[in-house]
C-alpha positions as semicolon CSV with decimal commas, in nm:
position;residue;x (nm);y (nm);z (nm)
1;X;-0,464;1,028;3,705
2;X;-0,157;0,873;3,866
3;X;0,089;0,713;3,623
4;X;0,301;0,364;3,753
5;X;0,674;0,320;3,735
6;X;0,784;0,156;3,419
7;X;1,165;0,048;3,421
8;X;1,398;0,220;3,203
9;X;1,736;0,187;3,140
10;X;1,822;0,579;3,116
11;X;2,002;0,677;3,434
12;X;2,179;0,951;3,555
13;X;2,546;0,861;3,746
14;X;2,654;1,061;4,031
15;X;3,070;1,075;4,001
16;X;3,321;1,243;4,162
17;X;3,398;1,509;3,937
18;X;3,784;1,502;3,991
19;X;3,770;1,052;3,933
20;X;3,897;0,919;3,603
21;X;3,647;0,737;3,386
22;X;3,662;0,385;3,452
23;X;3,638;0,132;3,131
24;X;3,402;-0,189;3,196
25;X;3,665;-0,394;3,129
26;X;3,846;-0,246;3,503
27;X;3,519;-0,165;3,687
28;X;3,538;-0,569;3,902
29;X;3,945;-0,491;3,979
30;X;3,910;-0,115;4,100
31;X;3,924;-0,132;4,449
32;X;3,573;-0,059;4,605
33;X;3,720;0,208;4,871
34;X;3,850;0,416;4,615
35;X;3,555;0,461;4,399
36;X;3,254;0,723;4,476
37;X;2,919;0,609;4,618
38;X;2,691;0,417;4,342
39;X;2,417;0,691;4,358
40;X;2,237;0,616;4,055
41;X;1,953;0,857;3,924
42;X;1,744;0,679;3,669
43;X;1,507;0,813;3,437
44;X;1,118;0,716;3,497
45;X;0,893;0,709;3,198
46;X;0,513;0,743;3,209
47;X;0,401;0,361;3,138
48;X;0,216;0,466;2,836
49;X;0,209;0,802;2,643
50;X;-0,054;1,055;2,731
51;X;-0,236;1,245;2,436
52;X;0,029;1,512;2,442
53;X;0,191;1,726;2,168
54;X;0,530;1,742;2,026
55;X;0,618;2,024;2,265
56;X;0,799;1,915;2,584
57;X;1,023;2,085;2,809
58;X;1,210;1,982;3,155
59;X;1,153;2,173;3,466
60;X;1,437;2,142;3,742
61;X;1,408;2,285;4,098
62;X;1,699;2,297;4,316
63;X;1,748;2,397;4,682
64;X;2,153;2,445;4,634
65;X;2,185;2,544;5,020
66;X;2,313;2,886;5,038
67;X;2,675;2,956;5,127
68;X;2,561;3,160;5,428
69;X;2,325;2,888;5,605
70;X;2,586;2,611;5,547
71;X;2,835;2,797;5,780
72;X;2,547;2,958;5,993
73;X;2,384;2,608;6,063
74;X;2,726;2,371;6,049
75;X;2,568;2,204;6,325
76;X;2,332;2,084;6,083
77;X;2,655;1,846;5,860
78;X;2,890;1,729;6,169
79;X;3,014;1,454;5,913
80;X;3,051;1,644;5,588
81;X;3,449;1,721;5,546
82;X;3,553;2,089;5,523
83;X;3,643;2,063;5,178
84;X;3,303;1,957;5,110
85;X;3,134;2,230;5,261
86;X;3,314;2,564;5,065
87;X;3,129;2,724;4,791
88;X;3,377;2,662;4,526
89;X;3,376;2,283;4,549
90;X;3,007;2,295;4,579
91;X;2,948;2,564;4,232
92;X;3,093;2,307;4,068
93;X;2,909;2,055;4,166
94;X;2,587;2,242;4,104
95;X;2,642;2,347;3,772
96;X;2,801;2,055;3,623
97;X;2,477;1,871;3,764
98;X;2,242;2,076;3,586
99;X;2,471;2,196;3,262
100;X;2,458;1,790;3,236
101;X;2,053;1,760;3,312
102;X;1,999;2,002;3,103
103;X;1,684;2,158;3,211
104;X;1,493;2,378;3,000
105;X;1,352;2,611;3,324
106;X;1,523;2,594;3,629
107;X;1,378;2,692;4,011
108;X;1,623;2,755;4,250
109;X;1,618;2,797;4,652
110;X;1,864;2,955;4,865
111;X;2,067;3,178;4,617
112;X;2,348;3,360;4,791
113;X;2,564;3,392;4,502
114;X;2,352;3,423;4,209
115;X;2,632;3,617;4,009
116;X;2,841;3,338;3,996
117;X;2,522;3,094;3,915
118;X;2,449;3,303;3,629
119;X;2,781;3,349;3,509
120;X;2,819;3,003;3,464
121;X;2,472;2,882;3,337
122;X;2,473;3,208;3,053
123;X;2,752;2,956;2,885
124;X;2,492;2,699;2,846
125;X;2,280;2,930;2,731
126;X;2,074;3,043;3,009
127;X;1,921;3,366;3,065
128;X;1,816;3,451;3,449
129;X;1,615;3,609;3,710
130;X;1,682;3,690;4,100
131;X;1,446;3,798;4,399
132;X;1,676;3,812;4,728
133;X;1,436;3,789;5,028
134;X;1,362;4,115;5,238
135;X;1,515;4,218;5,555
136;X;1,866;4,114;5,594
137;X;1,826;3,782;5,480
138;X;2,123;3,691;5,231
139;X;1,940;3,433;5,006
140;X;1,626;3,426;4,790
141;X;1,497;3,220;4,490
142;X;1,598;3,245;4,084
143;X;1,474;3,125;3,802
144;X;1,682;3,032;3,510
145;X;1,570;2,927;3,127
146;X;1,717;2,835;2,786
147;X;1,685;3,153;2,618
148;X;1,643;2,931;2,282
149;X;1,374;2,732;2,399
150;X;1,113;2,972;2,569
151;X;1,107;3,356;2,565
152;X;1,011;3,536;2,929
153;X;0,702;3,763;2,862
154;X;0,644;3,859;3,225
155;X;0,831;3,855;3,540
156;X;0,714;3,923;3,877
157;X;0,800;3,893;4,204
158;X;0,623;3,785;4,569
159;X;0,730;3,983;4,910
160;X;0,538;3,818;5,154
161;X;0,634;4,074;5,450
162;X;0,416;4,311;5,278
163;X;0,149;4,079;5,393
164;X;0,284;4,013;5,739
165;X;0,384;3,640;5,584
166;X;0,735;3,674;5,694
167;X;1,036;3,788;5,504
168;X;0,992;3,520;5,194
169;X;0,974;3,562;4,862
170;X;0,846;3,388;4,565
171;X;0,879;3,433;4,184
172;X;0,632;3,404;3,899
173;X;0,732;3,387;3,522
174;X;0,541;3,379;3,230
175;X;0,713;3,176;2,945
176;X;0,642;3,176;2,552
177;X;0,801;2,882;2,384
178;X;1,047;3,005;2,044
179;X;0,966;2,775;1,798
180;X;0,696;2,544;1,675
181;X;0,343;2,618;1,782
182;X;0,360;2,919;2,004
183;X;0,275;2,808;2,347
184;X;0,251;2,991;2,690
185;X;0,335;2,889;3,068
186;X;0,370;3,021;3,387
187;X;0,629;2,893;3,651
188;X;0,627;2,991;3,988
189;X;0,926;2,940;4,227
190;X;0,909;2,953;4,594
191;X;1,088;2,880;4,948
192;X;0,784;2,798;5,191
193;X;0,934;2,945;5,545
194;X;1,162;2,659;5,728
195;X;1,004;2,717;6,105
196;X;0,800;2,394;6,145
197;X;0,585;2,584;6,421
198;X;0,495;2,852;6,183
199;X;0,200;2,646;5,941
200;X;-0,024;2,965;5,958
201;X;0,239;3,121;5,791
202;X;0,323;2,843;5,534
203;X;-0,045;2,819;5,449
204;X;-0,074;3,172;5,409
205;X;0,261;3,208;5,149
206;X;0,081;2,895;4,955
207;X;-0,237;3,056;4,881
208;X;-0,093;3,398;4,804
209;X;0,152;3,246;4,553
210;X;-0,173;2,989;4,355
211;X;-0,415;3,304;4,387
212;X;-0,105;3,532;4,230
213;X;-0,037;3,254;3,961
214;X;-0,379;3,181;3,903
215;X;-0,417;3,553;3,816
216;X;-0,121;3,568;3,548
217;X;-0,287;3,187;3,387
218;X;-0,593;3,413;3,347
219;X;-0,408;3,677;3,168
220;X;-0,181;3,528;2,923
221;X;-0,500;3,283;2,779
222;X;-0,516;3,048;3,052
223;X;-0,160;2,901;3,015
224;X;-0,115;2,593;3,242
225;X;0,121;2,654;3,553
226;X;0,421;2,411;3,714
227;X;0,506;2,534;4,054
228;X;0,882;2,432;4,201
229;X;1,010;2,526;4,518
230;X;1,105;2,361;4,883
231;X;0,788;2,357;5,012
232;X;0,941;2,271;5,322
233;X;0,648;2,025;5,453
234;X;0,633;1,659;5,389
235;X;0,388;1,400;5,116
236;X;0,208;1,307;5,485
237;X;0,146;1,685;5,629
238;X;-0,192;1,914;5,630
239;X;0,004;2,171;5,355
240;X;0,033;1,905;5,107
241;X;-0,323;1,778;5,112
242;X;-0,402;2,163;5,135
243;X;-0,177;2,157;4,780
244;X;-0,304;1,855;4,651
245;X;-0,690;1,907;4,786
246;X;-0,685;2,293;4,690
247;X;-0,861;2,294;5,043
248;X;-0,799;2,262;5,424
249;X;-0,989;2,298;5,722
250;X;-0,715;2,432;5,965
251;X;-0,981;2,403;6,267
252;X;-0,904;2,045;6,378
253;X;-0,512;2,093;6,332
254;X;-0,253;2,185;6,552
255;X;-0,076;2,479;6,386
256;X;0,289;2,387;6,476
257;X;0,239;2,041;6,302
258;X;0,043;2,113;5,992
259;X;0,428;2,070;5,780
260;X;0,519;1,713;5,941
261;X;0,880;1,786;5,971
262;X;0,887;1,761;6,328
263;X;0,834;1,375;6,211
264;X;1,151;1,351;6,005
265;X;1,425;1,330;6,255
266;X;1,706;1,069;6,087
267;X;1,691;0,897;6,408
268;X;1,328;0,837;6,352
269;X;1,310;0,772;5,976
270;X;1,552;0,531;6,057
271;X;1,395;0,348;6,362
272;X;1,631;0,498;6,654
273;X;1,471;0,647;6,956
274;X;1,481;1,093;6,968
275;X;1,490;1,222;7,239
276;X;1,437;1,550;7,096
277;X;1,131;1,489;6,911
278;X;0,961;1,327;7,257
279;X;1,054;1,631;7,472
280;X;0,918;1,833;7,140
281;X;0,550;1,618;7,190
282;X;0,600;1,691;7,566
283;X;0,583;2,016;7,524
284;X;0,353;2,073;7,318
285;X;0,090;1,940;7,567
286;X;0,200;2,204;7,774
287;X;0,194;2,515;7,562
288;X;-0,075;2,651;7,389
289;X;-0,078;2,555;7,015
290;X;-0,450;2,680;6,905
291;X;-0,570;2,915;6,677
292;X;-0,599;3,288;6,744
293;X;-0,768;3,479;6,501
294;X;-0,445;3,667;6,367
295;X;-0,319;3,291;6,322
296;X;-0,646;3,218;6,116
297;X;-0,664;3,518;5,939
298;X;-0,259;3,452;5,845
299;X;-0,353;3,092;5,663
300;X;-0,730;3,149;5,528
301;X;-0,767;3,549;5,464
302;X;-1,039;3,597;5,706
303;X;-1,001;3,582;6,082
304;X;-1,391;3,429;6,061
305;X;-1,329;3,131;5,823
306;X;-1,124;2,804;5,938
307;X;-1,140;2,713;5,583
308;X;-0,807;2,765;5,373
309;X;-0,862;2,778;4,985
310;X;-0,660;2,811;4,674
311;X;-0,766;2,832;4,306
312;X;-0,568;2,572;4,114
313;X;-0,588;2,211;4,048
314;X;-0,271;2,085;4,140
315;X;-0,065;1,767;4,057
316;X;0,267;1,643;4,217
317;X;0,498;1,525;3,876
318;X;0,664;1,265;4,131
319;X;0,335;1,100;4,260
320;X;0,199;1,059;3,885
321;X;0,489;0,911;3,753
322;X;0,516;0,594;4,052
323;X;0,913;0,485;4,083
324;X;1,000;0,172;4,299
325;X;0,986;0,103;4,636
326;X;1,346;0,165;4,707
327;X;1,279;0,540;4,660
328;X;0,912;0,676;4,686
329;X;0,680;0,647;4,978
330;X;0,309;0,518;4,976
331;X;0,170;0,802;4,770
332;X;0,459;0,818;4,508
333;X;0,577;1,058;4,624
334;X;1,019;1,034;4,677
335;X;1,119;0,902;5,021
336;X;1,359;1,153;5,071
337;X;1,465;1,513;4,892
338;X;1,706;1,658;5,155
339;X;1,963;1,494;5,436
340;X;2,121;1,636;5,718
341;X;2,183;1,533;6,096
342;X;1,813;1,673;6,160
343;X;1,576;1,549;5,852
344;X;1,597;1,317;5,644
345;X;1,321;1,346;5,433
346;X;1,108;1,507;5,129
347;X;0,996;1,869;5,118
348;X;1,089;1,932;4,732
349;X;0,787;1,924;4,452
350;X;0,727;1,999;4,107
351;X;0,301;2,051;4,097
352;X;0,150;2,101;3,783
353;X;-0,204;2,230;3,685
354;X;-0,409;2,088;3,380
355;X;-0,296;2,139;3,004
356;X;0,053;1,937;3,112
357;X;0,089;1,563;3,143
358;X;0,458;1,460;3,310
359;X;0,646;1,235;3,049
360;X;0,942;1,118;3,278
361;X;1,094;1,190;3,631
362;X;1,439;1,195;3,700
363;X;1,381;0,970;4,034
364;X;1,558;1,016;4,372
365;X;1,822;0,796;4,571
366;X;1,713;0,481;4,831
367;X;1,741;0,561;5,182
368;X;2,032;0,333;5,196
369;X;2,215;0,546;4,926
370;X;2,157;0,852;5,080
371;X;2,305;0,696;5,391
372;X;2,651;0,606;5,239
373;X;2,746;0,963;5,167
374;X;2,729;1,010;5,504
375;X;2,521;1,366;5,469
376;X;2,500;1,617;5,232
377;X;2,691;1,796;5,071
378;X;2,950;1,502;5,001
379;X;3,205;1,468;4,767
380;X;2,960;1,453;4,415
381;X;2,650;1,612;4,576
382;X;2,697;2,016;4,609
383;X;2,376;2,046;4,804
384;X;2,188;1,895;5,157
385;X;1,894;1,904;4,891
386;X;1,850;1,703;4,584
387;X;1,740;1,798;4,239
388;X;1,402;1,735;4,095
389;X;1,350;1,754;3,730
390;X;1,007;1,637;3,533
391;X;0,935;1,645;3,178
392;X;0,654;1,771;3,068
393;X;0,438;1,779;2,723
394;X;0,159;2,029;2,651
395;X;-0,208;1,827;2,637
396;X;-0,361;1,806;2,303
397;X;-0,690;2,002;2,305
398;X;-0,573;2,136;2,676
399;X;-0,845;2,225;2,947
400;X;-0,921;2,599;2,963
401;X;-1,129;2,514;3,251
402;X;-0,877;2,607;3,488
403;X;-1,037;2,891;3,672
404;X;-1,221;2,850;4,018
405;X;-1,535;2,979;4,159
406;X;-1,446;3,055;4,471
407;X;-1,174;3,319;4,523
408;X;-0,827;3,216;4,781
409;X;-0,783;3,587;4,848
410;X;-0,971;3,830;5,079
411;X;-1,100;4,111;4,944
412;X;-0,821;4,313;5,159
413;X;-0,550;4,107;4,990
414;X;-0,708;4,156;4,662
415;X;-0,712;4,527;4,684
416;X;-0,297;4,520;4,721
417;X;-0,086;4,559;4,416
418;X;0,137;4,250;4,380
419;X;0,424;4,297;4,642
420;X;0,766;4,280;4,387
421;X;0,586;4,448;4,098
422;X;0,845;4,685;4,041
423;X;1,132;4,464;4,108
C-alpha cells in the first residue's frame, strides 16, 4: 500500500558545525555568502496512521564513504576543498548527524575506521558490530543499536567470495526489543558490488542475503525484516523490480545494465550531453554482453533457469511514504541519495517485509540543493552519500505469512554453512 506525502513542519537543518546560531531576529541582515547552504531535511509523516502498536523504532543506513576510497577515487570530488575531504572533519560530521537523528539501529557502508565510529557512538549509547570485506579490501559494513532499546540475540555475517559473488559482505542481526511487549526483528545490512557491468553478480549477493534473512525470520518466530544498505542500482533498474517484484527474468536483459547507473551521469541527470556514456552505448554494441551459463548460474542458482527468485515480500520505506516533487522521482522513490562528478543519483533503500508499517521518512534534498554544495562531502555533509532513516511501528495482529513456496537458493547453495558464521 503506498502512503502520500503529508506536509509537516518537523525538519532537520543541515549547519556548519563550526557557524554560530543565528537568532530570527538577524537571519534577513546576515549576509547570504557567509551562511551555509539551506539544505533542509524535513520529516514526512504517513497521511493517516496505520493499525500499528505502541512500539516504534528508527532505522538509519549510511554509506559514510570510506577514508580509503575518498583518496583512492579523488577524481571522483574535483570541487570538494581539501579540508573537506580528511577523515577528521568528516567523523564529525557523521556522528554529530546521527548522535542528533538519533536512530535506534543504524546500517552503515564503507567502514574504514570503525574504532573511531564506535568510540564515539558507545557515548550515545550504542553498542556495535563490524564485518570488513575479504581480500584486501579496507572497508566493510557495521551495524550499530541503542543497547537500551533492543537487545542483539544473533549476529551473523555474509562472505560472498565463498560463493564466487565477489569479495562483499553483508550482515544480518536479530534484534529483541528491552521493554514493553517483547518483540523480535531482523536487520540486514549490505554493500551491493559498485561495478555497473557486474548485475549477475549484484543479483546473485541480493538473493543470497533475502534467502539468508528469510532463514533467521523463520527461526526467531517469523520476526519481520528491514533491509539497509547501498544497493548500488537505481528506483528505474532490473535489481530493484527484482527487490520490489521478488522476481526477475534476467533472459531479456543485458547484464551490464540491469543496475541503471550507467544512466546517472550528472551531465545527464542534468540535461548536458556525455560523451562518456555515448561511447559507453557504442560499445556495448560491439562487445558481447549476453548470458553465459556461469553468468546465469551467478544471479539465479542454476545455470538452467533465467528466472531469479527471492523469498521475501519487500517494501521500499521511501516509496510508501510519497514526499514532494522537489525530491522523489515518479515511484516515490528520492531523486537522489549520493553526488559526485560521476552520479548523481539514488542507490540507498530501507525495504521492509510485512509485520512493519513506515510512520515517517526523514526525506532527501532537491536536485537544486544538492547542486549548491557543489559535491559531496562539503562543508556540513561528511559523506558523497546521504542518510536514510524511516520509522517504523510493529503491525497489530502482524502477518506470519511471510514464508515462500518456492525456495531462492539452489540446493548446492543450501548445502553451505552460512559464510561469516564464525565471525
Amino acid at each position: 500500500m503506498t502512503l502520500f506525502h503529508k506536509p509537516t513542519t518537523v525538519s532537520f537543518y543541515c549547519c556548519a558545525p563550526d557557524a554560530p546560531p543565528i537568532s530570527p531576529s538577524r537571519r534577513q541582515s546576515v549576509n547570504p555568502l557567509r551562511q551555509p547552504p539551506p539544505l533542509h531535511r524535513a520529516w514526512v509523516h504517513a497521511p493517516y496512521n496505520p493499525i500499528t502498536s505502541q512500539d516504534k523504532f528508527t532505522v538509519a543506513s549510511y554509506n559514510i564513504l570510506g577514508d580509503f576510497n575518498a583518496w583512492k577515487h579523488r577524481d571522483l570530488y574535483p570541487d570538494v576543498p581539501l579540508m573537506y575531504m580528511k577523515w577528521a572533519h568528516r567523523k564529525k560530521l557523521i556522528c554529530e548527524e546521527l548522535i542528533e537523528l538519533n536512530p535506534d539501529i543504524i546500517c552503515m557502508q564503507e567502514v574504514d575506521k570503525y574504532l573511531d565510529l564506535s568510540n564515539e557512538l558507545e557515548k550515545a549509547g550504542y553498542d556495535g558490530i563490524y564485518k570488513r570485506r575479504t581480500g584486501d579490501r579496507a572497508d566493510g559494513c557495521a551495524t550499530f543499536w541503542k543497547s537500551d532499546k533492543f537487545r542483539m540475540l544473533e549476529g551473523r555475517s555474509i562472505e560472498f567470495e565463498e560463493l564466487s559473488l565477489r569479495d562483499n559482505v553483508a550482515q544480518l542481526s536479530v534484534f529483541e526489543t528491552c521493554s514493553g511487549e517483547s518483540r523480535r526483528l531482523v536487520v540486514g545490512n549490505i554493500h551491493v558490488i559498485f561495478r555497473p557491468s557486474k548485475g549477475e553478480v549484484k543479483l546473485g549477493q541480493l538473493r543470497l542475503l533475502s534467502s539468508r534473512a528469510q532463514i533467521l525470520s523463520e527461526k526467531w518466530g517469523d520476526a519481520p525484516l528491514v533491509l539497509g544498505g547501498d544497493f548500488n542500482s537505481t528506483p528505474q533498474s532490473a535489481v530493484y523490480q527484482f527487490l520490489s517484484s521478488s522476481e526477475l527474468n534476467i533472459e531479456s536483459y543485458n547484464r551490464k545494465e540491469l543496475s541503471g547507473q550507467r544512466s546517472c551521469h550528472p551531465s545527464q541527470v542534468l540535461g548536458y550531453k556525455n560523451k562518456t556514456s555515448s561511447t559507453f552505448s557504442l560499445m556495448d554494441r560491439f562487445f558481447e554482453n549476453g548470458w553465459t551459463d556461469e553468468h546465469v548460474k551467478l544471479a539465479t542458482g542454476n545455470s538452467k533457469s533465467y528466472l531469479a527468485i527471492h523469498p521475501l515480500k519487500l517494501n521500499s520505506s521511501y516509496a510508501t511514504i510519497k514526499g514532494s516533487e522537489a525530491t522523489r522521482d515518479s515511484s516515490g522513490e528520492p531523486l537522489a541519495t549520493s553526488y559526485h562528478a560521476k552520479f548523481l543519483g539514488t542507490v540507498d533503500y530501507l525495504w521492509y517485509s510485512d509485520g512493519l508499517a513506515p510512520t515517517r521518512v526523514l526525506d532527501t534534498l532537491p536536485i537544486n540543493a544538492l547542486r549548491t554544495t557543489g559535491g559531496l562531502p562539503c562543508k556540513i555533509i561528511g559523506s558523497d552519500h546521504l542518510a536514510l532513516v524511516c520509522e517504523f511501528a510493529f503491525t497489530k495482529g502482524q502477518n506470519k505469512d511471510n514464508t515462500s513456496t518456492f525456495s531462492a537458493i539452489s540446493d548446492t547453495e543450501a548445502e553451505q554453512p552460512l559464510p561469516g558464521d564464525n565471525n
